[in-house]
PDB file of N, CA and C in Angstrom:
ATOM      1  N   MET M  14      -0.546 -23.460  20.276  1.00  0.00           N
ATOM      2  CA  MET M  14      -0.333 -22.231  21.025  1.00  0.00           C
ATOM      3  C   MET M  14      -1.134 -21.116  20.377  1.00  0.00           C
ATOM      4  N   SER M  15      -1.640 -20.229  21.185  1.00  0.00           N
ATOM      5  CA  SER M  15      -2.333 -19.078  20.614  1.00  0.00           C
ATOM      6  C   SER M  15      -1.840 -17.794  21.304  1.00  0.00           C
ATOM      7  N   ILE M  16      -1.982 -16.729  20.583  1.00  0.00           N
ATOM      8  CA  ILE M  16      -1.592 -15.410  21.073  1.00  0.00           C
ATOM      9  C   ILE M  16      -2.884 -14.646  21.364  1.00  0.00           C
ATOM     10  N   ASN M  17      -2.957 -14.020  22.523  1.00  0.00           N
ATOM     11  CA  ASN M  17      -4.172 -13.293  22.863  1.00  0.00           C
ATOM     12  C   ASN M  17      -3.967 -11.783  22.716  1.00  0.00           C
ATOM     13  N   PRO M  18      -5.080 -11.045  22.688  1.00  0.00           N
ATOM     14  CA  PRO M  18      -4.982  -9.598  22.517  1.00  0.00           C
ATOM     15  C   PRO M  18      -4.120  -8.905  23.572  1.00  0.00           C
ATOM     16  N   GLU M  19      -4.113  -9.427  24.798  1.00  0.00           N
ATOM     17  CA  GLU M  19      -3.280  -8.808  25.860  1.00  0.00           C
ATOM     18  C   GLU M  19      -1.805  -8.930  25.507  1.00  0.00           C
ATOM     19  N   THR M  20      -1.417 -10.049  24.937  1.00  0.00           N
ATOM     20  CA  THR M  20      -0.027 -10.229  24.509  1.00  0.00           C
ATOM     21  C   THR M  20       0.337  -9.213  23.430  1.00  0.00           C
ATOM     22  N   VAL M  21      -0.579  -9.028  22.463  1.00  0.00           N
ATOM     23  CA  VAL M  21      -0.361  -8.033  21.395  1.00  0.00           C
ATOM     24  C   VAL M  21      -0.216  -6.652  22.031  1.00  0.00           C
ATOM     25  N   ARG M  22      -1.078  -6.345  22.981  1.00  0.00           N
ATOM     26  CA  ARG M  22      -1.046  -5.022  23.641  1.00  0.00           C
ATOM     27  C   ARG M  22       0.297  -4.796  24.354  1.00  0.00           C
ATOM     28  N   ARG M  23       0.766  -5.800  25.098  1.00  0.00           N
ATOM     29  CA  ARG M  23       2.029  -5.665  25.838  1.00  0.00           C
ATOM     30  C   ARG M  23       3.224  -5.520  24.901  1.00  0.00           C
ATOM     31  N   ILE M  24       3.270  -6.379  23.897  1.00  0.00           N
ATOM     32  CA  ILE M  24       4.403  -6.302  22.951  1.00  0.00           C
ATOM     33  C   ILE M  24       4.403  -4.963  22.210  1.00  0.00           C
ATOM     34  N   ASN M  25       3.229  -4.525  21.790  1.00  0.00           N
ATOM     35  CA  ASN M  25       3.136  -3.243  21.113  1.00  0.00           C
ATOM     36  C   ASN M  25       3.588  -2.103  22.036  1.00  0.00           C
ATOM     37  N   ALA M  26       3.175  -2.141  23.266  1.00  0.00           N
ATOM     38  CA  ALA M  26       3.569  -1.075  24.211  1.00  0.00           C
ATOM     39  C   ALA M  26       5.076  -1.101  24.461  1.00  0.00           C
ATOM     40  N   ASP M  27       5.654  -2.294  24.534  1.00  0.00           N
ATOM     41  CA  ASP M  27       7.098  -2.403  24.830  1.00  0.00           C
ATOM     42  C   ASP M  27       7.989  -2.107  23.638  1.00  0.00           C
ATOM     43  N   TYR M  28       7.517  -2.373  22.428  1.00  0.00           N
ATOM     44  CA  TYR M  28       8.403  -2.275  21.261  1.00  0.00           C
ATOM     45  C   TYR M  28       7.958  -1.303  20.177  1.00  0.00           C
ATOM     46  N   ALA M  29       6.737  -1.435  19.713  1.00  0.00           N
ATOM     47  CA  ALA M  29       6.349  -0.669  18.521  1.00  0.00           C
ATOM     48  C   ALA M  29       5.670   0.653  18.845  1.00  0.00           C
ATOM     49  N   GLY M  30       4.803   0.666  19.830  1.00  0.00           N
ATOM     50  CA  GLY M  30       4.100   1.874  20.195  1.00  0.00           C
ATOM     51  C   GLY M  30       3.131   2.380  19.145  1.00  0.00           C
ATOM     52  N   ILE M  31       2.562   1.454  18.367  1.00  0.00           N
ATOM     53  CA  ILE M  31       1.600   1.804  17.329  1.00  0.00           C
ATOM     54  C   ILE M  31       0.228   1.973  17.980  1.00  0.00           C
ATOM     55  N   THR M  32      -0.519   2.963  17.543  1.00  0.00           N
ATOM     56  CA  THR M  32      -1.868   3.160  18.066  1.00  0.00           C
ATOM     57  C   THR M  32      -2.795   2.089  17.496  1.00  0.00           C
ATOM     58  N   LEU M  33      -3.304   1.245  18.374  1.00  0.00           N
ATOM     59  CA  LEU M  33      -4.221   0.172  17.978  1.00  0.00           C
ATOM     60  C   LEU M  33      -5.446   0.212  18.868  1.00  0.00           C
ATOM     61  N   ASP M  34      -6.620  -0.008  18.276  1.00  0.00           N
ATOM     62  CA  ASP M  34      -7.809  -0.125  19.110  1.00  0.00           C
ATOM     63  C   ASP M  34      -8.000  -1.609  19.476  1.00  0.00           C
ATOM     64  N   GLU M  35      -8.937  -1.895  20.369  1.00  0.00           N
ATOM     65  CA  GLU M  35      -9.141  -3.245  20.840  1.00  0.00           C
ATOM     66  C   GLU M  35      -9.516  -4.217  19.717  1.00  0.00           C
ATOM     67  N   THR M  36     -10.254  -3.742  18.751  1.00  0.00           N
ATOM     68  CA  THR M  36     -10.654  -4.597  17.635  1.00  0.00           C
ATOM     69  C   THR M  36      -9.411  -5.043  16.860  1.00  0.00           C
ATOM     70  N   ARG M  37      -8.517  -4.097  16.562  1.00  0.00           N
ATOM     71  CA  ARG M  37      -7.311  -4.439  15.819  1.00  0.00           C
ATOM     72  C   ARG M  37      -6.396  -5.341  16.620  1.00  0.00           C
ATOM     73  N   GLU M  38      -6.308  -5.117  17.940  1.00  0.00           N
ATOM     74  CA  GLU M  38      -5.501  -5.999  18.779  1.00  0.00           C
ATOM     75  C   GLU M  38      -6.016  -7.443  18.698  1.00  0.00           C
ATOM     76  N   ALA M  39      -7.334  -7.595  18.727  1.00  0.00           N
ATOM     77  CA  ALA M  39      -7.941  -8.925  18.619  1.00  0.00           C
ATOM     78  C   ALA M  39      -7.670  -9.537  17.255  1.00  0.00           C
ATOM     79  N   GLU M  40      -7.774  -8.724  16.202  1.00  0.00           N
ATOM     80  CA  GLU M  40      -7.489  -9.224  14.851  1.00  0.00           C
ATOM     81  C   GLU M  40      -6.034  -9.661  14.717  1.00  0.00           C
ATOM     82  N   LEU M  41      -5.130  -8.835  15.243  1.00  0.00           N
ATOM     83  CA  LEU M  41      -3.713  -9.180  15.181  1.00  0.00           C
ATOM     84  C   LEU M  41      -3.407 -10.458  15.976  1.00  0.00           C
ATOM     85  N   ALA M  42      -4.086 -10.660  17.072  1.00  0.00           N
ATOM     86  CA  ALA M  42      -3.897 -11.877  17.853  1.00  0.00           C
ATOM     87  C   ALA M  42      -4.243 -13.105  17.011  1.00  0.00           C
ATOM     88  N   VAL M  43      -5.346 -13.019  16.280  1.00  0.00           N
ATOM     89  CA  VAL M  43      -5.742 -14.135  15.398  1.00  0.00           C
ATOM     90  C   VAL M  43      -4.719 -14.317  14.282  1.00  0.00           C
ATOM     91  N   GLU M  44      -4.318 -13.228  13.632  1.00  0.00           N
ATOM     92  CA  GLU M  44      -3.372 -13.307  12.523  1.00  0.00           C
ATOM     93  C   GLU M  44      -2.022 -13.844  12.979  1.00  0.00           C
ATOM     94  N   LEU M  45      -1.554 -13.377  14.130  1.00  0.00           N
ATOM     95  CA  LEU M  45      -0.255 -13.835  14.643  1.00  0.00           C
ATOM     96  C   LEU M  45      -0.330 -15.307  15.050  1.00  0.00           C
ATOM     97  N   THR M  46      -1.452 -15.745  15.599  1.00  0.00           N
ATOM     98  CA  THR M  46      -1.626 -17.160  15.922  1.00  0.00           C
ATOM     99  C   THR M  46      -1.603 -18.000  14.671  1.00  0.00           C
ATOM    100  N   GLN M  47      -2.258 -17.553  13.617  1.00  0.00           N
ATOM    101  CA  GLN M  47      -2.236 -18.281  12.347  1.00  0.00           C
ATOM    102  C   GLN M  47      -0.818 -18.359  11.786  1.00  0.00           C
ATOM    103  N   PHE M  48      -0.082 -17.257  11.862  1.00  0.00           N
ATOM    104  CA  PHE M  48       1.293 -17.226  11.389  1.00  0.00           C
ATOM    105  C   PHE M  48       2.174 -18.171  12.226  1.00  0.00           C
ATOM    106  N   LEU M  49       2.010 -18.140  13.516  1.00  0.00           N
ATOM    107  CA  LEU M  49       2.774 -18.998  14.422  1.00  0.00           C
ATOM    108  C   LEU M  49       2.505 -20.476  14.100  1.00  0.00           C
ATOM    109  N   ASN M  50       1.240 -20.826  13.938  1.00  0.00           N
ATOM    110  CA  ASN M  50       0.888 -22.227  13.647  1.00  0.00           C
ATOM    111  C   ASN M  50       1.448 -22.666  12.301  1.00  0.00           C
ATOM    112  N   ALA M  51       1.357 -21.787  11.305  1.00  0.00           N
ATOM    113  CA  ALA M  51       1.921 -22.119   9.985  1.00  0.00           C
ATOM    114  C   ALA M  51       3.427 -22.271  10.067  1.00  0.00           C
ATOM    115  N   SER M  52       4.072 -21.418  10.834  1.00  0.00           N
ATOM    116  CA  SER M  52       5.528 -21.500  10.988  1.00  0.00           C
ATOM    117  C   SER M  52       5.918 -22.808  11.659  1.00  0.00           C
ATOM    118  N   GLU M  53       5.155 -23.215  12.652  1.00  0.00           N
ATOM    119  CA  GLU M  53       5.442 -24.475  13.345  1.00  0.00           C
ATOM    120  C   GLU M  53       5.279 -25.669  12.400  1.00  0.00           C
ATOM    121  N   ARG M  54       4.248 -25.637  11.553  1.00  0.00           N
ATOM    122  CA  ARG M  54       4.063 -26.724  10.577  1.00  0.00           C
ATOM    123  C   ARG M  54       5.265 -26.793   9.632  1.00  0.00           C
ATOM    124  N   GLY M  55       5.689 -25.626   9.168  1.00  0.00           N
ATOM    125  CA  GLY M  55       6.832 -25.591   8.256  1.00  0.00           C
ATOM    126  C   GLY M  55       8.128 -25.988   8.931  1.00  0.00           C
ATOM    127  N   ARG M  56       8.292 -25.603  10.169  1.00  0.00           N
ATOM    128  CA  ARG M  56       9.536 -25.892  10.909  1.00  0.00           C
ATOM    129  C   ARG M  56       9.770 -27.403  11.026  1.00  0.00           C
ATOM    130  N   ARG M  57       8.704 -28.148  11.195  1.00  0.00           N
ATOM    131  CA  ARG M  57       8.842 -29.600  11.302  1.00  0.00           C
ATOM    132  C   ARG M  57       9.312 -30.240   9.997  1.00  0.00           C
ATOM    133  N   ARG M  58       9.129 -29.537   8.871  1.00  0.00           N
ATOM    134  CA  ARG M  58       9.471 -30.097   7.578  1.00  0.00           C
ATOM    135  C   ARG M  58      10.793 -29.563   7.033  1.00  0.00           C
ATOM    136  N   LEU M  59      11.344 -28.542   7.645  1.00  0.00           N
ATOM    137  CA  LEU M  59      12.515 -27.876   7.077  1.00  0.00           C
ATOM    138  C   LEU M  59      13.735 -28.006   7.971  1.00  0.00           C
ATOM    139  N   ASP M  60      14.856 -28.229   7.346  1.00  0.00           N
ATOM    140  CA  ASP M  60      16.127 -28.211   8.029  1.00  0.00           C
ATOM    141  C   ASP M  60      16.722 -26.816   7.859  1.00  0.00           C
ATOM    142  N   PHE M  61      17.411 -26.325   8.844  1.00  0.00           N
ATOM    143  CA  PHE M  61      17.977 -24.984   8.795  1.00  0.00           C
ATOM    144  C   PHE M  61      18.896 -24.779   7.592  1.00  0.00           C
ATOM    145  N   ASN M  62      19.618 -25.805   7.194  1.00  0.00           N
ATOM    146  CA  ASN M  62      20.618 -25.687   6.139  1.00  0.00           C
ATOM    147  C   ASN M  62      20.104 -25.983   4.740  1.00  0.00           C
ATOM    148  N   LEU M  63      18.803 -25.987   4.561  1.00  0.00           N
ATOM    149  CA  LEU M  63      18.245 -26.247   3.223  1.00  0.00           C
ATOM    150  C   LEU M  63      18.563 -25.129   2.258  1.00  0.00           C
ATOM    151  N   ASP M  64      18.685 -25.511   1.012  1.00  0.00           N
ATOM    152  CA  ASP M  64      18.836 -24.550  -0.076  1.00  0.00           C
ATOM    153  C   ASP M  64      17.582 -23.671  -0.110  1.00  0.00           C
ATOM    154  N   PRO M  65      17.702 -22.368  -0.409  1.00  0.00           N
ATOM    155  CA  PRO M  65      16.519 -21.501  -0.459  1.00  0.00           C
ATOM    156  C   PRO M  65      15.429 -22.020  -1.393  1.00  0.00           C
ATOM    157  N   TYR M  66      15.798 -22.660  -2.515  1.00  0.00           N
ATOM    158  CA  TYR M  66      14.795 -23.193  -3.426  1.00  0.00           C
ATOM    159  C   TYR M  66      13.970 -24.258  -2.710  1.00  0.00           C
ATOM    160  N   ASP M  67      14.609 -25.127  -1.948  1.00  0.00           N
ATOM    161  CA  ASP M  67      13.884 -26.157  -1.207  1.00  0.00           C
ATOM    162  C   ASP M  67      12.932 -25.524  -0.200  1.00  0.00           C
ATOM    163  N   PHE M  68      13.338 -24.435   0.383  1.00  0.00           N
ATOM    164  CA  PHE M  68      12.461 -23.732   1.342  1.00  0.00           C
ATOM    165  C   PHE M  68      11.208 -23.224   0.630  1.00  0.00           C
ATOM    166  N   ARG M  69      11.391 -22.659  -0.552  1.00  0.00           N
ATOM    167  CA  ARG M  69      10.241 -22.176  -1.332  1.00  0.00           C
ATOM    168  C   ARG M  69       9.300 -23.326  -1.673  1.00  0.00           C
ATOM    169  N   VAL M  70       9.852 -24.444  -2.085  1.00  0.00           N
ATOM    170  CA  VAL M  70       9.033 -25.602  -2.414  1.00  0.00           C
ATOM    171  C   VAL M  70       8.223 -26.042  -1.187  1.00  0.00           C
ATOM    172  N   ALA M  71       8.873 -26.081  -0.028  1.00  0.00           N
ATOM    173  CA  ALA M  71       8.173 -26.466   1.190  1.00  0.00           C
ATOM    174  C   ALA M  71       7.069 -25.477   1.527  1.00  0.00           C
ATOM    175  N   LEU M  72       7.303 -24.172   1.323  1.00  0.00           N
ATOM    176  CA  LEU M  72       6.250 -23.188   1.586  1.00  0.00           C
ATOM    177  C   LEU M  72       5.059 -23.384   0.656  1.00  0.00           C
ATOM    178  N   ILE M  73       5.328 -23.698  -0.603  1.00  0.00           N
ATOM    179  CA  ILE M  73       4.261 -23.952  -1.535  1.00  0.00           C
ATOM    180  C   ILE M  73       3.471 -25.199  -1.128  1.00  0.00           C
ATOM    181  N   GLU M  74       4.173 -26.259  -0.733  1.00  0.00           N
ATOM    182  CA  GLU M  74       3.511 -27.486  -0.320  1.00  0.00           C
ATOM    183  C   GLU M  74       2.652 -27.306   0.931  1.00  0.00           C
ATOM    184  N   THR M  75       3.035 -26.405   1.817  1.00  0.00           N
ATOM    185  CA  THR M  75       2.273 -26.189   3.040  1.00  0.00           C
ATOM    186  C   THR M  75       1.205 -25.098   2.853  1.00  0.00           C
ATOM    187  N   GLY M  76       1.135 -24.530   1.648  1.00  0.00           N
ATOM    188  CA  GLY M  76       0.135 -23.511   1.364  1.00  0.00           C
ATOM    189  C   GLY M  76       0.508 -22.127   1.831  1.00  0.00           C
ATOM    190  N   LEU M  77       1.790 -21.925   2.186  1.00  0.00           N
ATOM    191  CA  LEU M  77       2.212 -20.612   2.692  1.00  0.00           C
ATOM    192  C   LEU M  77       2.742 -19.709   1.582  1.00  0.00           C
ATOM    193  N   ALA M  78       2.867 -20.259   0.373  1.00  0.00           N
ATOM    194  CA  ALA M  78       3.320 -19.460  -0.779  1.00  0.00           C
ATOM    195  C   ALA M  78       2.623 -20.002  -2.010  1.00  0.00           C
ATOM    196  N   GLU M  79       2.542 -19.172  -3.002  1.00  0.00           N
ATOM    197  CA  GLU M  79       1.910 -19.591  -4.266  1.00  0.00           C
ATOM    198  C   GLU M  79       2.964 -19.986  -5.281  1.00  0.00           C
ATOM    199  N   SER M  80       2.623 -20.978  -6.070  1.00  0.00           N
ATOM    200  CA  SER M  80       3.506 -21.390  -7.155  1.00  0.00           C
ATOM    201  C   SER M  80       3.314 -20.445  -8.324  1.00  0.00           C
ATOM    202  N   LYS M  81       4.377 -20.047  -8.969  1.00  0.00           N
ATOM    203  CA  LYS M  81       4.262 -19.138 -10.137  1.00  0.00           C
ATOM    204  C   LYS M  81       4.837 -19.774 -11.342  1.00  0.00           C
TER     205      LYS M  81
END
């Protein structure tokens, strides 16, 4: 699934009302699509009732968080 700039524009107009130019709307569409895809990858690996530590481990394994 991908998010397009028009979707960003509509959601912003309906909820946030932040001043964005077309370039930023396009950038946000890419960033939100990347976030959505990463979330979907993680969702397939995580159970809702997992311990928070297990969630952090899964984020590190999927590249969504850094190990410290």
